[in-house]
Tab-separated table of C-alpha atoms in Angstrom:
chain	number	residue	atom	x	y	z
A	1	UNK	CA	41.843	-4.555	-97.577
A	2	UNK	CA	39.487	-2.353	-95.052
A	3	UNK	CA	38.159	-5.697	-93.958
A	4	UNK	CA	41.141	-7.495	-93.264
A	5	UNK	CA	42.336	-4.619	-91.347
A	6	UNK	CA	39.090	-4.943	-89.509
A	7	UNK	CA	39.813	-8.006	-88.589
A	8	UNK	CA	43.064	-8.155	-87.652
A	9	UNK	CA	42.071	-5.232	-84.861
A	10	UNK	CA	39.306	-7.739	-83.897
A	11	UNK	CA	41.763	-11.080	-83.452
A	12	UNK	CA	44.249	-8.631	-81.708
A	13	UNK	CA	42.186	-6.058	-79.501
A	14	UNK	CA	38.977	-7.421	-79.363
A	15	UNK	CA	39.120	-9.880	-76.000
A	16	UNK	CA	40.928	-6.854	-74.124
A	17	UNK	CA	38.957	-4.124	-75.494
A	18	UNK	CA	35.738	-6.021	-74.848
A	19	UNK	CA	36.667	-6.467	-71.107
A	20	UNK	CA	37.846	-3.240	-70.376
A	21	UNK	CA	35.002	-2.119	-71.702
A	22	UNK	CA	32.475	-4.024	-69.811
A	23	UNK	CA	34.152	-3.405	-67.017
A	24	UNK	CA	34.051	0.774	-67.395
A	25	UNK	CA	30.537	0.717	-68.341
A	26	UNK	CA	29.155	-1.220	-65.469
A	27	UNK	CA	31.748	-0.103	-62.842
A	28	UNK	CA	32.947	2.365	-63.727
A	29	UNK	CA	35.917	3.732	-61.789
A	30	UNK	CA	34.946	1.448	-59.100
A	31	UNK	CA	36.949	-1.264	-61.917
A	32	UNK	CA	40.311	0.444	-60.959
A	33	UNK	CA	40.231	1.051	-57.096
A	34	UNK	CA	44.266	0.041	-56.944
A	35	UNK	CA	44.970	2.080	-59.780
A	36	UNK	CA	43.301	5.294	-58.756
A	37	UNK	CA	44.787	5.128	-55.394
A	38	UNK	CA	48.521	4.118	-56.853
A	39	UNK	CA	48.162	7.570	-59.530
A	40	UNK	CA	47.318	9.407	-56.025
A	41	UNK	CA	50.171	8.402	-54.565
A	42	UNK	CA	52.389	8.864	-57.507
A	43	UNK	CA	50.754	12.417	-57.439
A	44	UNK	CA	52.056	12.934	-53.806
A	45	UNK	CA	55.258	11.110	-53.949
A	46	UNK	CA	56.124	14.013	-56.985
A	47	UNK	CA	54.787	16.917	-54.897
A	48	UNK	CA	56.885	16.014	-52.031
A	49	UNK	CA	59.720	15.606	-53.667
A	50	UNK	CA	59.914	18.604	-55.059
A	51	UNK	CA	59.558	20.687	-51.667
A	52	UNK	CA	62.584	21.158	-49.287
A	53	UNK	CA	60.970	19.098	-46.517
A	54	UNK	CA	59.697	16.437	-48.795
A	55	UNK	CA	62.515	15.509	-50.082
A	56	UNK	CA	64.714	13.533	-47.920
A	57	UNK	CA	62.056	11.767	-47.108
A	58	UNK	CA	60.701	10.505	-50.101
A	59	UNK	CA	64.228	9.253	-51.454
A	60	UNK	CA	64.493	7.868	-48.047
A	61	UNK	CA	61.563	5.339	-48.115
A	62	UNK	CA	61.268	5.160	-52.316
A	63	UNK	CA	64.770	6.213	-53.960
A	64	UNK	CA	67.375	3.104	-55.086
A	65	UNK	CA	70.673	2.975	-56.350
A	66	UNK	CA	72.678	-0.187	-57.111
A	67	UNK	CA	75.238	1.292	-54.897
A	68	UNK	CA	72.400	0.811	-52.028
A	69	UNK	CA	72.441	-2.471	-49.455
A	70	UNK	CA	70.641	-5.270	-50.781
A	71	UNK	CA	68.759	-5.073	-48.215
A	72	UNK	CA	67.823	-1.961	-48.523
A	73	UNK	CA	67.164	-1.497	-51.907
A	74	UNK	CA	64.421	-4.422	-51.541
A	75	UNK	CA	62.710	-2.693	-48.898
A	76	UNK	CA	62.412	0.500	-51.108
A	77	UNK	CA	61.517	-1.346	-54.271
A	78	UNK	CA	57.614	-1.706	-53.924
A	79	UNK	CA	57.736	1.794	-53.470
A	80	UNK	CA	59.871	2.822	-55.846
A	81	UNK	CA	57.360	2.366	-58.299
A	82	UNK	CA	55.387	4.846	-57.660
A	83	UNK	CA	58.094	7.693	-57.125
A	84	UNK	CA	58.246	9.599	-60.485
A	85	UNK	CA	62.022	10.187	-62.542
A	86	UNK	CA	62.900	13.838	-60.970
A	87	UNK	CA	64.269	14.546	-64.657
A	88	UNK	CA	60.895	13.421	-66.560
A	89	UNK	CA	57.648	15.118	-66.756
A	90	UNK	CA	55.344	13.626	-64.261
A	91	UNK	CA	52.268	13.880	-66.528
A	92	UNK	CA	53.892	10.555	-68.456
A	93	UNK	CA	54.469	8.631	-65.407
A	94	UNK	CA	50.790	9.634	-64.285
A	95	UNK	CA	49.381	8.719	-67.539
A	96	UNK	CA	51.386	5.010	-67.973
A	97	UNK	CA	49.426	4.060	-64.351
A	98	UNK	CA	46.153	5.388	-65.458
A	99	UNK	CA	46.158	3.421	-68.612
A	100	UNK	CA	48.569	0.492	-68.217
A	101	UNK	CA	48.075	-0.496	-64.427
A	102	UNK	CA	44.456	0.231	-65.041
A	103	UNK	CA	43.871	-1.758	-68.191
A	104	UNK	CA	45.676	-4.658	-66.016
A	105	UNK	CA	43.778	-4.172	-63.283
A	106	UNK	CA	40.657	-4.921	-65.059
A	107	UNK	CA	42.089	-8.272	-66.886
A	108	UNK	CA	43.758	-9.504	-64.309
A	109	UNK	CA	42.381	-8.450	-61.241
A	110	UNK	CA	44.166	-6.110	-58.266
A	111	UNK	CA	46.726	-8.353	-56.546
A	112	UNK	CA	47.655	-10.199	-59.562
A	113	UNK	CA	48.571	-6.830	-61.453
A	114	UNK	CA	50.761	-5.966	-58.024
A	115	UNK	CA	52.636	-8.798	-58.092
A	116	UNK	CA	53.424	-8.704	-61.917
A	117	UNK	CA	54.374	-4.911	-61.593
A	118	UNK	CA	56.393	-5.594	-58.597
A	119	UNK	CA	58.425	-8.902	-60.193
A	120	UNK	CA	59.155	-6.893	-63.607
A	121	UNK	CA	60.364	-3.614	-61.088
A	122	UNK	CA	62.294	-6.018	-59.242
A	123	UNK	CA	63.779	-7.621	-62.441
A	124	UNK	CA	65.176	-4.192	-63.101
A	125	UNK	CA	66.639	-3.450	-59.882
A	126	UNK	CA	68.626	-6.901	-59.627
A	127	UNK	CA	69.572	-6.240	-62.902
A	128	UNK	CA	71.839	-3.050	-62.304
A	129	UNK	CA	73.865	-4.417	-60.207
A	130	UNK	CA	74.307	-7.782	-62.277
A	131	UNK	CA	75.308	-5.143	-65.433
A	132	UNK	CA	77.328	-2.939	-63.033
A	133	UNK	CA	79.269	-6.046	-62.053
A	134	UNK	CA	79.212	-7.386	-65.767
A	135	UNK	CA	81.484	-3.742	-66.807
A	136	UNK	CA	80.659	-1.418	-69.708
A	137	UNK	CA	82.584	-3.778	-71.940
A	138	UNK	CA	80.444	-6.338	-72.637
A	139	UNK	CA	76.744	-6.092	-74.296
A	140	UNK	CA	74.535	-6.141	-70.996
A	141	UNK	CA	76.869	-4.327	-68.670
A	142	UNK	CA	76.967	-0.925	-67.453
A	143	UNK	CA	79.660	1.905	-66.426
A	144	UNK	CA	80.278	2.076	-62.296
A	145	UNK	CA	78.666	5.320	-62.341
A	146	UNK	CA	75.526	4.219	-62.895
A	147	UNK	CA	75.541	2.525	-59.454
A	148	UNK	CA	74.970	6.053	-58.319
A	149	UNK	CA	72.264	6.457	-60.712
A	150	UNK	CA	68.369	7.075	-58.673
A	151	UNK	CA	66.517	3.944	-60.149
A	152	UNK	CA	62.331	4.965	-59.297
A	153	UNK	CA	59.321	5.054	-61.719
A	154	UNK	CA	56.574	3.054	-63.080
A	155	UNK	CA	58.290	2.489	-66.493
A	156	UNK	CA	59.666	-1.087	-65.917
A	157	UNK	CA	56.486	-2.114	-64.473
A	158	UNK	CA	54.140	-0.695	-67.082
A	159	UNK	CA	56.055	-2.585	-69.720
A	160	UNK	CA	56.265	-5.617	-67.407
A	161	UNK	CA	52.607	-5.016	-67.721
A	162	UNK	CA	51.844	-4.561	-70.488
A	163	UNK	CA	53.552	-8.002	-72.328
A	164	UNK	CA	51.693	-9.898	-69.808
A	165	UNK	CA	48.264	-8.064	-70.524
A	166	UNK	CA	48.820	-9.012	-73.920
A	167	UNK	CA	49.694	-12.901	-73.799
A	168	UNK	CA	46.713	-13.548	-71.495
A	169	UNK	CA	44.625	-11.713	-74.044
A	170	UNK	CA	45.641	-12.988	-77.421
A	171	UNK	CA	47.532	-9.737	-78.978
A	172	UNK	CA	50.655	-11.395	-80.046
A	173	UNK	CA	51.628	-8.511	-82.513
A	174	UNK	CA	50.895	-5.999	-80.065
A	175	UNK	CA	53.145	-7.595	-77.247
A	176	UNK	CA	55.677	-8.071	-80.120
A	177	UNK	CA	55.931	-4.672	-80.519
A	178	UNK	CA	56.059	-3.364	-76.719
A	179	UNK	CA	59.217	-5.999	-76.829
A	180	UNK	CA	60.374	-5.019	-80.400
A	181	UNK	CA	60.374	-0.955	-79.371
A	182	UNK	CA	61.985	-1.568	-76.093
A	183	UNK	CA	64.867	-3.224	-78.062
A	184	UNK	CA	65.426	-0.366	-80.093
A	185	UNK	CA	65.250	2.038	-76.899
A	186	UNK	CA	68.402	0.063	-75.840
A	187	UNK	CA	69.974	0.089	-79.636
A	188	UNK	CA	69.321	3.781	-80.096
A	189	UNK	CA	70.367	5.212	-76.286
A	190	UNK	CA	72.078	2.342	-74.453
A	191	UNK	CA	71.558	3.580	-70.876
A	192	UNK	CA	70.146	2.189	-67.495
A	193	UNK	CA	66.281	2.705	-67.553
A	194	UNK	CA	66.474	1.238	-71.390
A	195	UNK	CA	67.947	-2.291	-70.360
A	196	UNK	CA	66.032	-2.349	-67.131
A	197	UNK	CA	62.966	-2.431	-69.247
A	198	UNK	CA	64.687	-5.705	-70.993
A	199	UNK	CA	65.516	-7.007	-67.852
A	200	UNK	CA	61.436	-6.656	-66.577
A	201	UNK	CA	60.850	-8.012	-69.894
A	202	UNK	CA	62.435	-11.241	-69.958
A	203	UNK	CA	61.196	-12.072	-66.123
A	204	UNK	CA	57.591	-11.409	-66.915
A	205	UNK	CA	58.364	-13.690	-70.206
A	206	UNK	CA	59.795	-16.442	-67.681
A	207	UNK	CA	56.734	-16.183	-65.571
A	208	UNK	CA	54.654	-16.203	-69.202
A	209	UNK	CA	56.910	-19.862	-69.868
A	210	UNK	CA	55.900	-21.215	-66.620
A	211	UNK	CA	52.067	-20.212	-66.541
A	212	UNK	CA	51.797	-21.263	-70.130
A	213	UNK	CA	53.748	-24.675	-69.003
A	214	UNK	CA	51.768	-25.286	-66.174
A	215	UNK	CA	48.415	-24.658	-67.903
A	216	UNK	CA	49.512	-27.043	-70.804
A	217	UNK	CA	49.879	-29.856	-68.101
A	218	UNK	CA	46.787	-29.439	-66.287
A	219	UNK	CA	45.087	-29.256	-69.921
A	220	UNK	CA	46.690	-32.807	-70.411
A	221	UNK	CA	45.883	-34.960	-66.421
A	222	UNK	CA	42.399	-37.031	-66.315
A	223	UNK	CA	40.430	-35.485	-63.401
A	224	UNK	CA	40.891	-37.505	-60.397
A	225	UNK	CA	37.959	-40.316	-58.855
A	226	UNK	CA	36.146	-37.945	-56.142
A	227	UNK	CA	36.148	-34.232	-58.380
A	228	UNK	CA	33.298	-33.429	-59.540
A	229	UNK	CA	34.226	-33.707	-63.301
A	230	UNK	CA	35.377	-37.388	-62.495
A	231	UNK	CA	32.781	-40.285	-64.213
A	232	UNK	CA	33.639	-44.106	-63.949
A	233	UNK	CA	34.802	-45.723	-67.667
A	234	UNK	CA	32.597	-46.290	-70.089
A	235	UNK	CA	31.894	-49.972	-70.605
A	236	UNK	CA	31.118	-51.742	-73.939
């Protein structure tokens, strides 16, 4: 039993674990450059926010609402995740950067971990105003008041995250389960931040559908005469 347990844990975490690990032995924190700095500014977005003249100005540049512009709610988006929930301890938004954005980081490298977070933030702010338009009465809409509702945090990214980590690594079952507990998030409390996370879930599994398309045709075209792979036919 103890060794099929074993493993399972080495089929499922091994690949990540062993590159993560790698990484923080040789590196260091010089692995997660992006991620230090983005737990920084998290830091300082939080301390602002919370004094009178900081404020204003962080929900100016960082704060959306589905009642926003368009327009403006895209140009606040990037940094919107990095502006912690005013009514959730900051420690858990500091902590899902640290571990999630850094783990990804590591596996998938600085500017591919951006754009990932940024597309499965993005899913969720689109998504508001779909469900807001959608109504309460149907299964992925929302009430009008939640148009008013200040939509910032890491949370949608770090799950975004954290399903893509896990396809590029191998740990089905573990990806399963991110998707699996976010589910029951919505089942249990049906509110906005719960079906954002769906919504950041299925576009990062849309992007998973086209990398996983687009690697199964490359796996299946003859290199081309002039690569360096190419070799005439063999004769008989």
């Amino acid at each position: 039993m103890s060794g099929s347990v074993a493993g399972f844990a080495r089929r499922e975490w091994g690949p990540l674990l062993g590159t993560v690990r790698a990484a923080l032995v040789t590196r260091r924190w010089k692995a997660v450059p992006m991620t230090l700095a983005a737990v920084c500014l998290t830091a300082l977005f939080q301390l602002a926010q919370n004094q009178d003249w900081g404020y204003q100005p962080v929900q100016d540049i960082g704060s959306v609402r589905a009642e926003d512009p368009l327009w403006l709610a895209l140009l606040r988006t990037p940094l919107s995740l990095f502006v912690p929930a005013l009514d959730l301890p900051v420690w858990g938004a500091l902590a899902q950067v640290l571990l999630v954005f850094g783990i990804a980081e590591i596996c998938l490298g600085r500017w591919r971990t951006l754009a990932v977070a940024y597309l499965a933030t993005l899913c969720g702010t689109l998504y508001a105003r779909v469900g807001i338009a959608l109504g309460p009465d149907t299964p992925f809409g929302l009430p009008a008041a939640d148009a008013r509702v200040v939509d910032t945090g890491p949370s949608a990214a770090v799950v975004g995250l954290a399903v893509y980590v896990c396809w590029r690594y191998g740990a089905r079952w573990t990806g399963g389960l991110v998707v699996v507990a976010m589910v029951v998030e919505v089942i249990v409390k049906p509110n906005l931040a719960g079906k954002e996370h769906l919504a950041a879930i299925a576009g990062v599994l849309v992007l998973i559908g086209v990398r996983a398309w687009r690697e199964r045709r490359q796996e299946g075209v003859e290199p081309r005469p002039g690569t360096r792979s190419w070799k005439p036919p063999i004769k008989s």
